[in-house]
mmCIF file of C-alpha atoms in Angstrom:
data_model
loop_
_atom_site.group_PDB
_atom_site.id
_atom_site.type_symbol
_atom_site.label_atom_id
_atom_site.label_comp_id
_atom_site.label_asym_id
_atom_site.label_seq_id
_atom_site.Cartn_x
_atom_site.Cartn_y
_atom_site.Cartn_z
ATOM 1 C CA MET A 1 -7.638 14.220 5.769
ATOM 2 C CA LYS A 2 -4.394 16.125 5.534
ATOM 3 C CA ASP A 3 -1.298 14.566 4.099
ATOM 4 C CA THR A 4 1.403 13.398 6.504
ATOM 5 C CA PRO A 5 4.235 15.956 6.399
ATOM 6 C CA LEU A 6 7.797 14.900 5.764
ATOM 7 C CA SER A 7 10.166 14.848 8.711
ATOM 8 C CA ASN A 8 13.309 16.961 8.718
ATOM 9 C CA CYS A 9 15.475 13.857 8.358
ATOM 10 C CA GLU A 10 13.604 12.739 5.217
ATOM 11 C CA ARG A 11 13.742 16.222 3.740
ATOM 12 C CA ASP A 12 17.478 16.541 4.354
ATOM 13 C CA PHE A 13 18.077 13.066 2.952
ATOM 14 C CA LEU A 14 16.175 13.845 -0.280
ATOM 15 C CA LEU A 15 17.924 17.161 -0.813
ATOM 16 C CA LYS A 16 21.332 15.612 -0.122
ATOM 17 C CA ALA A 17 20.630 12.810 -2.615
ATOM 18 C CA ILE A 18 19.528 15.329 -5.282
ATOM 19 C CA GLU A 19 22.746 17.307 -4.749
ATOM 20 C CA GLU A 20 24.689 14.101 -5.422
ATOM 21 C CA LYS A 21 22.555 13.489 -8.568
ATOM 22 C CA LYS A 22 20.860 10.440 -7.080
ATOM 23 C CA ARG A 23 17.145 9.602 -6.890
ATOM 24 C CA LEU A 24 15.137 7.302 -4.654
ATOM 25 C CA ASP A 25 14.173 4.869 -7.433
ATOM 26 C CA GLY A 26 17.634 4.774 -9.015
ATOM 27 C CA ARG A 27 16.783 6.924 -12.061
ATOM 28 C CA GLN A 28 19.051 9.471 -13.641
ATOM 29 C CA THR A 29 18.243 13.192 -13.575
ATOM 30 C CA TYR A 30 16.410 13.299 -16.934
ATOM 31 C CA ASP A 31 14.846 9.811 -16.892
ATOM 32 C CA TYR A 32 11.123 9.116 -16.987
ATOM 33 C CA ARG A 33 9.545 6.296 -15.045
ATOM 34 C CA LYS A 34 8.217 3.280 -16.941
ATOM 35 C CA ILE A 35 5.121 4.212 -18.970
ATOM 36 C CA LYS A 36 2.492 1.571 -19.689
ATOM 37 C CA ILE A 37 -0.585 2.243 -21.850
ATOM 38 C CA THR A 38 -3.549 -0.146 -21.936
ATOM 39 C CA PHE A 39 -7.089 0.123 -23.258
ATOM 40 C CA GLY A 40 -10.478 -0.966 -21.978
ATOM 41 C CA THR A 41 -13.190 -2.927 -23.730
ATOM 42 C CA ASP A 42 -14.985 0.132 -25.126
ATOM 43 C CA TYR A 43 -13.522 2.763 -27.395
ATOM 44 C CA GLY A 44 -12.189 5.791 -25.558
ATOM 45 C CA CYS A 45 -11.194 4.012 -22.319
ATOM 46 C CA CYS A 46 -7.476 4.269 -21.555
ATOM 47 C CA PHE A 47 -5.271 3.393 -18.570
ATOM 48 C CA VAL A 48 -1.837 4.948 -18.121
ATOM 49 C CA ASP A 49 0.714 3.782 -15.571
ATOM 50 C CA LEU A 50 3.556 6.224 -14.930
ATOM 51 C CA GLY A 51 5.581 4.342 -12.370
ATOM 52 C CA LYS A 52 3.137 3.861 -9.501
ATOM 53 C CA THR A 53 0.932 6.744 -10.658
ATOM 54 C CA ARG A 54 -2.150 5.260 -12.316
ATOM 55 C CA VAL A 55 -4.715 7.272 -14.310
ATOM 56 C CA MET A 56 -7.852 6.294 -16.218
ATOM 57 C CA ALA A 57 -9.388 8.449 -18.972
ATOM 58 C CA GLN A 58 -12.852 7.890 -20.439
ATOM 59 C CA VAL A 59 -14.236 9.790 -23.452
ATOM 60 C CA SER A 60 -17.973 10.118 -24.109
ATOM 61 C CA CYS A 61 -20.101 12.167 -26.509
ATOM 62 C CA GLU A 62 -23.634 13.501 -26.871
ATOM 63 C CA LEU A 63 -25.598 15.804 -29.193
ATOM 64 C CA VAL A 64 -26.178 19.277 -27.716
ATOM 65 C CA ALA A 65 -26.942 22.778 -28.925
ATOM 66 C CA PRO A 66 -23.841 24.789 -29.893
ATOM 67 C CA LYS A 67 -22.645 28.020 -28.329
ATOM 68 C CA GLU A 68 -24.130 31.193 -29.742
ATOM 69 C CA ASN A 69 -20.808 32.767 -30.669
ATOM 70 C CA ARG A 70 -19.587 29.537 -32.365
ATOM 71 C CA PRO A 71 -22.551 27.799 -34.006
ATOM 72 C CA ASN A 72 -20.411 25.635 -36.325
ATOM 73 C CA GLU A 73 -18.011 24.192 -33.730
ATOM 74 C CA GLY A 74 -18.348 21.291 -31.353
ATOM 75 C CA ILE A 75 -17.714 21.530 -27.609
ATOM 76 C CA MET A 76 -14.789 20.042 -25.674
ATOM 77 C CA PHE A 77 -15.166 19.477 -21.951
ATOM 78 C CA PHE A 78 -12.474 18.198 -19.566
ATOM 79 C CA ASN A 79 -12.919 17.013 -15.997
ATOM 80 C CA ILE A 80 -10.277 15.691 -13.592
ATOM 81 C CA GLU A 81 -11.449 13.840 -10.496
ATOM 82 C CA LEU A 82 -9.120 13.358 -7.530
ATOM 83 C CA SER A 83 -10.709 10.547 -5.543
ATOM 84 C CA PRO A 84 -9.652 9.439 -2.026
ATOM 85 C CA MET A 85 -8.721 6.096 -3.582
ATOM 86 C CA ALA A 86 -5.690 7.766 -5.164
ATOM 87 C CA SER A 87 -4.464 9.437 -1.973
ATOM 88 C CA PRO A 88 -5.906 10.046 1.528
ATOM 89 C CA ALA A 89 -5.161 13.762 1.051
ATOM 90 C CA PHE A 90 -7.917 14.039 -1.596
ATOM 91 C CA GLU A 91 -11.492 14.659 -0.461
ATOM 92 C CA GLN A 92 -14.611 13.366 -2.169
ATOM 93 C CA GLY A 93 -16.993 15.881 -3.756
ATOM 94 C CA ARG A 94 -14.831 18.908 -3.121
ATOM 95 C CA GLN A 95 -12.617 20.696 -5.616
ATOM 96 C CA SER A 96 -9.189 21.455 -4.257
ATOM 97 C CA GLU A 97 -6.610 23.890 -5.595
ATOM 98 C CA LEU A 98 -4.736 21.024 -7.196
ATOM 99 C CA SER A 99 -7.768 19.785 -9.154
ATOM 100 C CA VAL A 100 -8.550 23.316 -10.432
ATOM 101 C CA LYS A 101 -4.924 23.770 -11.442
ATOM 102 C CA LEU A 102 -4.826 20.422 -13.281
ATOM 103 C CA ASN A 103 -8.118 21.156 -15.060
ATOM 104 C CA ARG A 104 -6.916 24.508 -16.336
ATOM 105 C CA GLN A 105 -3.598 23.118 -17.475
ATOM 106 C CA LEU A 106 -5.294 20.226 -19.308
ATOM 107 C CA GLU A 107 -7.660 22.625 -21.065
ATOM 108 C CA ARG A 108 -4.744 24.810 -22.164
ATOM 109 C CA CYS A 109 -2.857 21.740 -23.348
ATOM 110 C CA LEU A 110 -5.639 20.123 -25.397
ATOM 111 C CA ARG A 111 -8.391 22.638 -26.139
ATOM 112 C CA ASN A 112 -6.477 25.897 -26.578
ATOM 113 C CA SER A 113 -3.811 24.195 -28.687
ATOM 114 C CA LYS A 114 -6.491 23.329 -31.317
ATOM 115 C CA CYS A 115 -5.311 19.745 -31.509
ATOM 116 C CA ILE A 116 -8.849 18.536 -32.360
ATOM 117 C CA ASP A 117 -10.892 19.735 -35.314
ATOM 118 C CA THR A 118 -14.006 21.035 -33.565
ATOM 119 C CA GLU A 119 -15.711 22.026 -36.835
ATOM 120 C CA SER A 120 -15.919 18.366 -37.822
ATOM 121 C CA LEU A 121 -18.087 17.822 -34.734
ATOM 122 C CA CYS A 122 -20.897 19.980 -36.184
ATOM 123 C CA VAL A 123 -24.015 18.059 -37.283
ATOM 124 C CA VAL A 124 -26.523 20.849 -38.050
ATOM 125 C CA SER A 125 -25.205 24.412 -37.969
ATOM 126 C CA GLY A 126 -26.634 26.330 -35.054
ATOM 127 C CA GLU A 127 -28.756 23.375 -33.870
ATOM 128 C CA LYS A 128 -26.832 20.152 -33.207
ATOM 129 C CA VAL A 129 -23.153 19.596 -32.483
ATOM 130 C CA TRP A 130 -21.214 16.859 -30.701
ATOM 131 C CA GLN A 131 -20.012 17.554 -27.174
ATOM 132 C CA ILE A 132 -16.897 15.525 -26.400
ATOM 133 C CA ARG A 133 -16.387 14.964 -22.667
ATOM 134 C CA VAL A 134 -13.088 13.672 -21.254
ATOM 135 C CA ASP A 135 -13.212 12.381 -17.659
ATOM 136 C CA VAL A 136 -9.842 11.702 -16.060
ATOM 137 C CA HIS A 137 -9.865 9.672 -12.836
ATOM 138 C CA MET A 138 -6.814 9.419 -10.601
ATOM 139 C CA LEU A 139 -6.517 5.842 -9.365
ATOM 140 C CA ASN A 140 -3.184 6.142 -7.566
ATOM 141 C CA HIS A 141 -1.068 9.191 -6.765
ATOM 142 C CA ASP A 142 2.706 8.875 -6.736
ATOM 143 C CA GLY A 143 3.654 12.231 -8.244
ATOM 144 C CA ASN A 144 3.496 13.973 -11.655
ATOM 145 C CA LEU A 145 -0.266 13.742 -12.126
ATOM 146 C CA MET A 146 -0.266 16.290 -14.952
ATOM 147 C CA ASP A 147 1.952 14.274 -17.286
ATOM 148 C CA ALA A 148 -0.015 11.078 -16.688
ATOM 149 C CA ALA A 149 -3.352 12.915 -17.198
ATOM 150 C CA SER A 150 -2.231 14.524 -20.481
ATOM 151 C CA ILE A 151 -0.975 11.188 -21.873
ATOM 152 C CA ALA A 152 -4.188 9.411 -20.850
ATOM 153 C CA ALA A 153 -6.460 12.149 -22.242
ATOM 154 C CA ILE A 154 -4.839 12.465 -25.667
ATOM 155 C CA THR A 155 -4.551 8.652 -26.019
ATOM 156 C CA ALA A 156 -8.218 8.204 -25.117
ATOM 157 C CA LEU A 157 -9.202 10.866 -27.680
ATOM 158 C CA CYS A 158 -7.174 9.097 -30.373
ATOM 159 C CA HIS A 159 -8.769 5.784 -29.429
ATOM 160 C CA PHE A 160 -12.347 7.134 -29.254
ATOM 161 C CA ARG A 161 -14.937 6.529 -32.009
ATOM 162 C CA ARG A 162 -18.140 8.571 -32.198
ATOM 163 C CA PRO A 163 -21.308 7.106 -33.748
ATOM 164 C CA ASP A 164 -22.197 7.968 -37.318
ATOM 165 C CA VAL A 165 -25.069 10.377 -37.998
ATOM 166 C CA GLY A 166 -27.576 10.577 -40.841
ATOM 167 C CA ILE A 167 -29.657 13.676 -41.706
ATOM 168 C CA GLN A 168 -32.953 13.511 -43.568
ATOM 169 C CA GLY A 169 -34.639 16.886 -43.686
ATOM 170 C CA ASP A 170 -34.985 18.050 -40.096
ATOM 171 C CA GLU A 171 -34.518 14.574 -38.634
ATOM 172 C CA VAL A 172 -31.158 13.529 -37.239
ATOM 173 C CA THR A 173 -30.551 9.782 -36.923
ATOM 174 C CA VAL A 174 -27.756 8.387 -34.780
ATOM 175 C CA TYR A 175 -26.682 4.928 -35.942
ATOM 176 C CA SER A 176 -25.464 2.223 -33.584
ATOM 177 C CA PRO A 177 -22.052 0.546 -34.069
ATOM 178 C CA GLU A 178 -23.818 -2.543 -35.470
ATOM 179 C CA GLU A 179 -25.533 -0.497 -38.198
ATOM 180 C CA ARG A 180 -22.578 1.690 -39.187
ATOM 181 C CA ASP A 181 -18.946 1.766 -38.188
ATOM 182 C CA PRO A 182 -18.179 4.522 -35.667
ATOM 183 C CA ILE A 183 -16.045 7.437 -36.841
ATOM 184 C CA PRO A 184 -12.761 8.507 -35.174
ATOM 185 C CA LEU A 185 -12.072 12.098 -34.247
ATOM 186 C CA SER A 186 -9.886 14.200 -36.513
ATOM 187 C CA ILE A 187 -6.776 15.049 -34.485
ATOM 188 C CA TYR A 188 -4.103 17.337 -35.900
ATOM 189 C CA HIS A 189 -1.325 16.721 -33.372
ATOM 190 C CA MET A 190 -0.773 15.218 -29.921
ATOM 191 C CA PRO A 191 0.369 17.722 -27.271
ATOM 192 C CA ILE A 192 1.976 16.078 -24.223
ATOM 193 C CA SER A 193 2.936 17.745 -20.967
ATOM 194 C CA VAL A 194 6.424 17.329 -19.478
ATOM 195 C CA SER A 195 7.076 18.438 -15.871
ATOM 196 C CA PHE A 196 10.363 19.745 -14.478
ATOM 197 C CA SER A 197 11.004 20.277 -10.758
ATOM 198 C CA PHE A 198 13.615 22.698 -9.419
ATOM 199 C CA PHE A 199 15.509 22.488 -6.133
ATOM 200 C CA GLN A 200 17.747 24.878 -4.211
ATOM 201 C CA GLN A 201 16.306 27.942 -5.998
ATOM 202 C CA GLY A 202 16.767 26.511 -9.482
ATOM 203 C CA THR A 203 20.234 25.022 -8.949
ATOM 204 C CA TYR A 204 19.153 21.399 -9.510
ATOM 205 C CA LEU A 205 16.672 20.098 -12.078
ATOM 206 C CA LEU A 206 14.721 16.812 -12.236
ATOM 207 C CA VAL A 207 12.349 15.375 -14.838
ATOM 208 C CA ASP A 208 9.188 13.484 -13.815
ATOM 209 C CA PRO A 209 9.304 14.086 -10.035
ATOM 210 C CA CYS A 210 7.769 11.477 -7.756
ATOM 211 C CA GLU A 211 5.484 12.296 -4.832
ATOM 212 C CA ARG A 212 8.252 12.737 -2.243
ATOM 213 C CA GLU A 213 10.335 14.863 -4.582
ATOM 214 C CA GLU A 214 7.324 17.118 -5.189
ATOM 215 C CA ARG A 215 7.114 17.811 -1.459
ATOM 216 C CA VAL A 216 10.642 19.197 -1.202
ATOM 217 C CA MET A 217 10.834 21.021 -4.558
ATOM 218 C CA ASP A 218 10.984 24.805 -4.747
ATOM 219 C CA GLY A 219 9.299 25.239 -8.147
ATOM 220 C CA LEU A 220 7.625 23.396 -11.016
ATOM 221 C CA LEU A 221 7.704 24.064 -14.763
ATOM 222 C CA MET A 222 5.198 22.302 -17.071
ATOM 223 C CA ILE A 223 5.749 22.455 -20.836
ATOM 224 C CA ALA A 224 3.163 21.034 -23.255
ATOM 225 C CA MET A 225 4.706 20.258 -26.645
ATOM 226 C CA ASN A 226 4.031 18.096 -29.688
ATOM 227 C CA LYS A 227 6.450 16.008 -31.731
ATOM 228 C CA HIS A 228 6.912 18.912 -34.195
ATOM 229 C CA ARG A 229 8.612 20.886 -31.377
ATOM 230 C CA GLU A 230 5.743 23.349 -31.122
ATOM 231 C CA ILE A 231 5.107 24.592 -27.592
ATOM 232 C CA CYS A 232 1.358 24.409 -26.898
ATOM 233 C CA SER A 233 1.405 25.769 -23.328
ATOM 234 C CA ILE A 234 3.866 26.582 -20.593
ATOM 235 C CA GLN A 235 3.246 27.203 -16.910
ATOM 236 C CA SER A 236 5.557 27.914 -13.985
ATOM 237 C CA SER A 237 4.567 27.633 -10.317
ATOM 238 C CA GLY A 238 6.370 27.839 -7.008
ATOM 239 C CA GLY A 239 7.537 31.461 -7.056
ATOM 240 C CA ILE A 240 11.120 30.930 -8.246
ATOM 241 C CA MET A 241 12.847 33.063 -10.888
ATOM 242 C CA LEU A 242 13.961 31.082 -13.923
ATOM 243 C CA LEU A 243 16.555 32.287 -16.383
ATOM 244 C CA LYS A 244 16.151 32.185 -20.145
ATOM 245 C CA ASP A 245 18.836 29.521 -20.480
ATOM 246 C CA GLN A 246 17.027 27.265 -18.006
ATOM 247 C CA VAL A 247 13.734 27.490 -19.910
ATOM 248 C CA MET A 248 15.478 26.785 -23.241
ATOM 249 C CA ARG A 249 17.261 23.825 -21.708
ATOM 250 C CA CYS A 250 13.958 22.421 -20.406
ATOM 251 C CA SER A 251 12.304 22.883 -23.812
ATOM 252 C CA LYS A 252 15.059 20.877 -25.519
ATOM 253 C CA ILE A 253 14.693 18.055 -22.998
ATOM 254 C CA ALA A 254 10.895 18.167 -23.417
ATOM 255 C CA SER A 255 11.153 17.824 -27.202
ATOM 256 C CA VAL A 256 13.111 14.562 -26.813
ATOM 257 C CA LYS A 257 10.710 13.146 -24.225
ATOM 258 C CA VAL A 258 7.619 14.109 -26.228
ATOM 259 C CA SER A 259 8.874 12.342 -29.353
ATOM 260 C CA GLU A 260 9.509 9.155 -27.329
ATOM 261 C CA ILE A 261 6.078 9.246 -25.668
ATOM 262 C CA THR A 262 4.318 9.977 -28.986
ATOM 263 C CA GLU A 263 5.964 6.945 -30.551
ATOM 264 C CA LEU A 264 4.876 4.813 -27.586
ATOM 265 C CA ILE A 265 1.254 6.023 -27.930
ATOM 266 C CA SER A 266 1.165 5.285 -31.664
ATOM 267 C CA LYS A 267 2.528 1.760 -31.070
ATOM 268 C CA ALA A 268 -0.091 1.094 -28.375
ATOM 269 C CA LEU A 269 -2.878 2.298 -30.695
ATOM 270 C CA ASP A 270 -1.627 0.117 -33.565
ATOM 271 C CA ASN A 271 -1.428 -2.976 -31.346
ATOM 272 C CA ASP A 272 -4.970 -2.415 -30.060
ATOM 273 C CA LYS A 273 -6.249 -1.894 -33.598
ATOM 274 C CA LYS A 274 -4.694 -5.173 -34.761
ATOM 275 C CA ALA A 275 -6.094 -7.048 -31.759
ATOM 276 C CA ARG A 276 -9.622 -5.744 -32.389
ATOM 277 C CA LYS A 277 -9.398 -6.483 -36.105
ATOM 278 C CA ALA A 278 -8.313 -10.059 -35.351
ATOM 279 C CA GLY A 279 -11.373 -10.487 -33.150
ATOM 280 C CA GLY A 280 -9.456 -10.804 -29.906
ATOM 281 C CA ARG A 281 -10.885 -9.678 -26.615
ATOM 282 C CA CYS A 282 -9.583 -6.542 -24.962
ATOM 283 C CA GLY A 283 -9.542 -4.983 -21.521
ATOM 284 C CA PHE A 284 -11.646 -6.542 -18.773
ATOM 285 C CA ALA A 285 -13.197 -9.103 -21.126
ATOM 286 C CA GLU A 286 -9.743 -10.534 -21.796
ATOM 287 C CA SER A 287 -9.171 -11.278 -18.111
ATOM 288 C CA ILE A 288 -12.401 -13.222 -17.474
ATOM 289 C CA PRO A 289 -11.674 -16.534 -19.299
ATOM 290 C CA GLN A 290 -8.128 -16.595 -17.953
ATOM 291 C CA GLU A 291 -9.292 -15.896 -14.386
ATOM 292 C CA ARG A 292 -6.820 -13.068 -14.325
ATOM 293 C CA ILE A 293 -8.612 -9.928 -13.175
ATOM 294 C CA THR A 294 -5.377 -7.928 -12.928
ATOM 295 C CA ALA A 295 -4.694 -8.324 -16.652
ATOM 296 C CA LEU A 296 -4.386 -4.569 -17.089
ATOM 297 C CA LYS A 297 -1.619 -4.245 -14.537
ATOM 298 C CA THR A 298 0.425 -7.451 -14.250
ATOM 299 C CA ASP A 299 2.781 -8.773 -16.891
ATOM 300 C CA GLU A 300 2.806 -12.363 -18.091
ATOM 301 C CA THR A 301 5.684 -14.519 -16.897
ATOM 302 C CA PRO A 302 6.291 -17.711 -18.943
ATOM 303 C CA VAL A 303 6.865 -20.745 -16.702
ATOM 304 C CA GLU A 304 7.813 -24.225 -17.970
ATOM 305 C CA MET A 305 5.730 -26.912 -16.281
ATOM 306 C CA MET A 306 7.174 -29.995 -18.077
ATOM 307 C CA ASP A 307 8.932 -32.714 -16.031
ATOM 308 C CA VAL A 308 8.609 -30.773 -12.812
ATOM 309 C CA THR A 309 8.490 -33.868 -10.575
ATOM 310 C CA ASP A 310 11.597 -35.424 -12.168
ATOM 311 C CA ARG A 311 13.543 -32.222 -11.755
ATOM 312 C CA ALA A 312 12.407 -31.878 -8.175
ATOM 313 C CA ASN A 313 13.514 -35.462 -7.363
ATOM 314 C CA ASP A 314 16.918 -34.874 -8.980
ATOM 315 C CA ILE A 315 17.392 -31.698 -6.980
ATOM 316 C CA VAL A 316 16.452 -33.465 -3.742
ATOM 317 C CA GLN A 317 18.828 -36.364 -4.425
ATOM 318 C CA LYS A 318 21.745 -34.127 -5.385
ATOM 319 C CA ALA A 319 21.221 -31.802 -2.489
ATOM 320 C CA GLU A 320 23.589 -32.130 0.430
ATOM 321 C CA ALA A 321 22.279 -33.271 3.768
ATOM 322 C CA PRO A 322 21.800 -30.430 6.207
ATOM 323 C CA PRO A 323 24.544 -30.257 8.851
ATOM 324 C CA GLN A 324 23.604 -31.447 12.311
ATOM 325 C CA THR A 325 23.226 -28.671 14.775
ATOM 326 C CA VAL A 326 25.425 -29.075 17.838
ATOM 327 C CA PRO A 327 24.548 -26.965 20.851
ATOM 328 C CA SER A 328 27.261 -24.540 21.791
ATOM 329 C CA PRO A 329 28.889 -25.364 25.140
ATOM 330 C CA VAL A 330 27.850 -22.666 27.522
ATOM 331 C CA VAL A 331 29.230 -22.794 31.057
ATOM 332 C CA PRO A 332 26.511 -21.655 33.430
ATOM 333 C CA THR A 333 27.640 -18.986 35.826
ATOM 334 C CA PRO A 334 26.157 -18.653 39.295
ATOM 335 C CA GLY A 335 22.998 -16.612 39.284
ATOM 336 C CA VAL A 336 22.364 -17.159 35.537
ATOM 337 C CA GLY A 337 19.862 -19.668 34.145
ATOM 338 C CA GLN A 338 19.572 -21.045 30.620
ATOM 339 C CA VAL A 339 16.587 -22.886 29.172
ATOM 340 C CA GLY A 340 16.341 -24.248 25.620
ATOM 341 C CA GLN A 341 16.681 -27.238 23.333
ATOM 342 C CA GLY A 342 20.113 -28.811 23.661
ATOM 343 C CA LEU A 343 21.097 -26.616 26.602
ATOM 344 C CA GLN A 344 21.605 -27.582 30.198
ATOM 345 C CA ASN A 345 18.788 -26.460 32.416
ATOM 346 C CA THR A 346 20.322 -24.801 35.446
ATOM 347 C CA TRP A 347 17.100 -23.538 36.894
ATOM 348 C CA GLY A 348 16.388 -26.938 38.540
ATOM 349 C CA VAL A 349 19.680 -26.839 40.483
ATOM 350 C CA GLU A 350 18.845 -23.508 41.983
ATOM 351 C CA GLU A 351 15.324 -24.673 42.799
ATOM 352 C CA GLU A 352 16.660 -27.766 44.620
ATOM 353 C CA GLU A 353 19.052 -25.625 46.644
ATOM 354 C CA GLU A 354 16.223 -23.275 47.526
ATOM 355 C CA ASN A 355 14.006 -26.255 48.494
ATOM 356 C CA ASP A 356 16.765 -27.655 50.795
ATOM 357 C CA ASN A 357 17.219 -24.309 52.451
ATOM 358 C CA SER A 358 13.507 -23.856 52.920
ATOM 359 C CA GLY A 359 13.205 -27.401 54.369
ATOM 360 C CA GLU A 360 15.908 -26.707 56.987
ATOM 361 C CA GLU A 361 14.237 -23.441 57.962
ATOM 362 C CA GLN A 362 10.867 -25.178 58.360
ATOM 363 C CA GLU A 363 12.423 -27.874 60.617
ATOM 364 C CA GLU A 364 14.020 -25.228 62.834
ATOM 365 C CA ILE A 365 10.682 -23.419 63.140
ATOM 366 C CA LYS A 366 8.943 -26.701 64.096
ATOM 367 C CA THR A 367 11.505 -27.515 66.815
ATOM 368 C CA GLN A 368 11.157 -24.015 68.266
ATOM 369 C CA MET A 369 7.366 -24.331 68.318
ATOM 370 C CA LYS A 370 7.592 -27.735 70.071
ATOM 371 C CA GLU A 371 9.906 -26.346 72.745
ATOM 372 C CA LYS A 372 7.551 -23.465 73.429
ATOM 373 C CA LYS A 373 4.575 -25.832 73.705
ATOM 374 C CA ASP A 374 6.446 -28.127 76.158
ATOM 375 C CA GLU A 375 7.352 -25.158 78.343
ATOM 376 C CA SER A 376 3.776 -23.855 78.417
ATOM 377 C CA ARG A 377 2.302 -27.272 79.225
ATOM 378 C CA GLY A 378 3.227 -28.051 82.841
ATOM 379 C CA GLY A 379 0.834 -31.010 83.518
ATOM 380 C CA ASP A 380 -1.180 -33.548 81.660
ATOM 381 C CA VAL A 381 -3.943 -32.275 79.458
ATOM 382 C CA VAL A 382 -7.002 -34.364 78.725
ATOM 383 C CA GLU A 383 -9.257 -33.467 75.839
ATOM 384 C CA ILE A 384 -12.595 -35.222 75.450
ATOM 385 C CA SER A 385 -14.414 -34.793 72.169
ATOM 386 C CA ASP A 386 -18.168 -34.288 71.922
ATOM 387 C CA SER A 387 -18.669 -36.908 69.223
ATOM 388 C CA GLU A 388 -21.206 -39.652 70.003
ATOM 389 C CA GLU A 389 -19.384 -42.436 68.115
ATOM 390 C CA GLU A 390 -16.275 -42.633 70.244
ATOM 391 C CA GLU A 391 -14.486 -40.597 72.844
ATOM 392 C CA VAL A 392 -10.959 -39.416 72.040
ATOM 393 C CA VAL A 393 -8.590 -38.540 74.839
ATOM 394 C CA ILE A 394 -5.255 -36.903 74.046
ATOM 395 C CA LEU A 395 -2.689 -37.425 76.803
ATOM 396 C CA HIS A 396 0.626 -35.643 77.268
ATOM 397 C CA PRO A 397 2.626 -37.890 79.608
ATOM 398 C CA GLU A 398 5.650 -36.641 81.520
ATOM 399 C CA ALA A 399 7.931 -39.364 80.158
ATOM 400 C CA PRO A 400 7.574 -39.416 76.386
ATOM 401 C CA ASP A 401 10.147 -42.226 76.025
ATOM 402 C CA LYS A 402 7.902 -44.795 77.609
ATOM 403 C CA LEU A 403 4.799 -43.903 75.524
ATOM 404 C CA PRO A 404 5.711 -43.092 71.964
ATOM 405 C CA LYS A 405 2.127 -42.404 70.937
ATOM 406 C CA ASN A 406 0.018 -39.631 72.438
ATOM 407 C CA THR A 407 -3.340 -40.763 71.071
ATOM 408 C CA VAL A 408 -5.175 -43.708 72.658
ATOM 409 C CA SER A 409 -8.646 -44.820 71.611
ATOM 410 C CA GLY A 410 -11.340 -47.264 72.743
ATOM 411 C CA SER A 411 -11.021 -49.154 76.109
ATOM 412 C CA HIS A 412 -7.519 -47.847 76.912
ATOM 413 C CA GLN A 413 -8.869 -44.307 77.027
ATOM 414 C CA LYS A 414 -11.718 -45.310 79.381
ATOM 415 C CA GLY A 415 -9.327 -47.172 81.711
ATOM 416 C CA ALA A 416 -7.026 -44.184 81.974
ATOM 417 C CA ALA A 417 -9.951 -41.938 82.832
ATOM 418 C CA THR A 418 -11.177 -44.212 85.696
ATOM 419 C CA THR A 419 -7.700 -44.486 87.277
ATOM 420 C CA LYS A 420 -7.399 -40.710 87.423
ATOM 421 C CA LYS A 421 -10.766 -40.386 89.151
ATOM 422 C CA ARG A 422 -9.749 -42.912 91.860
ATOM 423 C CA GLN A 423 -6.514 -41.023 92.554
ATOM 424 C CA LYS A 424 -8.412 -37.802 93.075
ATOM 425 C CA LYS A 425 -10.771 -39.412 95.532
#
């Protein structure tokens, strides 16, 4: 499923806001979004929230045979998965250009920078070494995936503990965490990626672009650096020409941001270490007794629940009575009807007038029909029904004033019939 393109109005609005040094979320030009680092129940599971961008990193290990050209070094493997859960633009089971680009950049940032001592991962030279695998899953995509992935990966590696190994002759024994304490990885430094987006052919610069800003940017510069101000990798994309001064300016900004993020990671690791040493539960296990499944994402809000009913009664008593609503006087104009609570219903007046008019028209039609019938009927008409119970004779006399009723039943009808027969004879 392709991503929905931005309209021209949205694009113009974003570019105009960037020219005025304003951003959609109210940040300044060089500000990062809020970073939140949490850990799972197991070692090596890390969640990173960069604004609305959410990433999970999981580190695992296994004993494998080493490479032939490097028999004394362990193996590092990185994998980034862009699932449709993060964005509808990502497809399941298919590597896109973005995933290949992120994988290569993460490998340059962490493996090529030699931040991890791979020789310490060797168990038996030329036979058994540890393979460290880092799986990064994108849970929600709101821009700047590379920075969130690098923070999650290096934090998960610092948090990970591999099982201890014992060697007796040719036998290699892997001990469980209950038998021996797991061993952390030896990490020399923590390289972190910082992304810069350029607009209007490099005229305007933003740090940590969001998803909408990435759509309208002209170029992207990613600098991976550690807190010692050593550049581990640098990559430019987008096809714009950057000057030397612009790159130096970005590197200075990156050094400040990297030192802040490194301090945040070290604090998160120390807090998790203290919590585990105190015997407290972490990650998903912490949320079960509290019936709070979203413990990794939501913050706690302290609420005082003492004397709630008394306070509520005081507030109700002190509150002013609501003003009575008086319907606004609306003068109905002819041809306009109003219906509603507190309003005069003018539809009934019009209906009565229409009913009077229709009644007069019906009376006129009836009188015309009667006149036509009287003209067509020259003499008396006698109708005799075929019913066996009684005979009905309908008479139309010449003088209606003398006989007000036209229908006669029973013996009167029979008498009238006999008199007419005698007259004919």
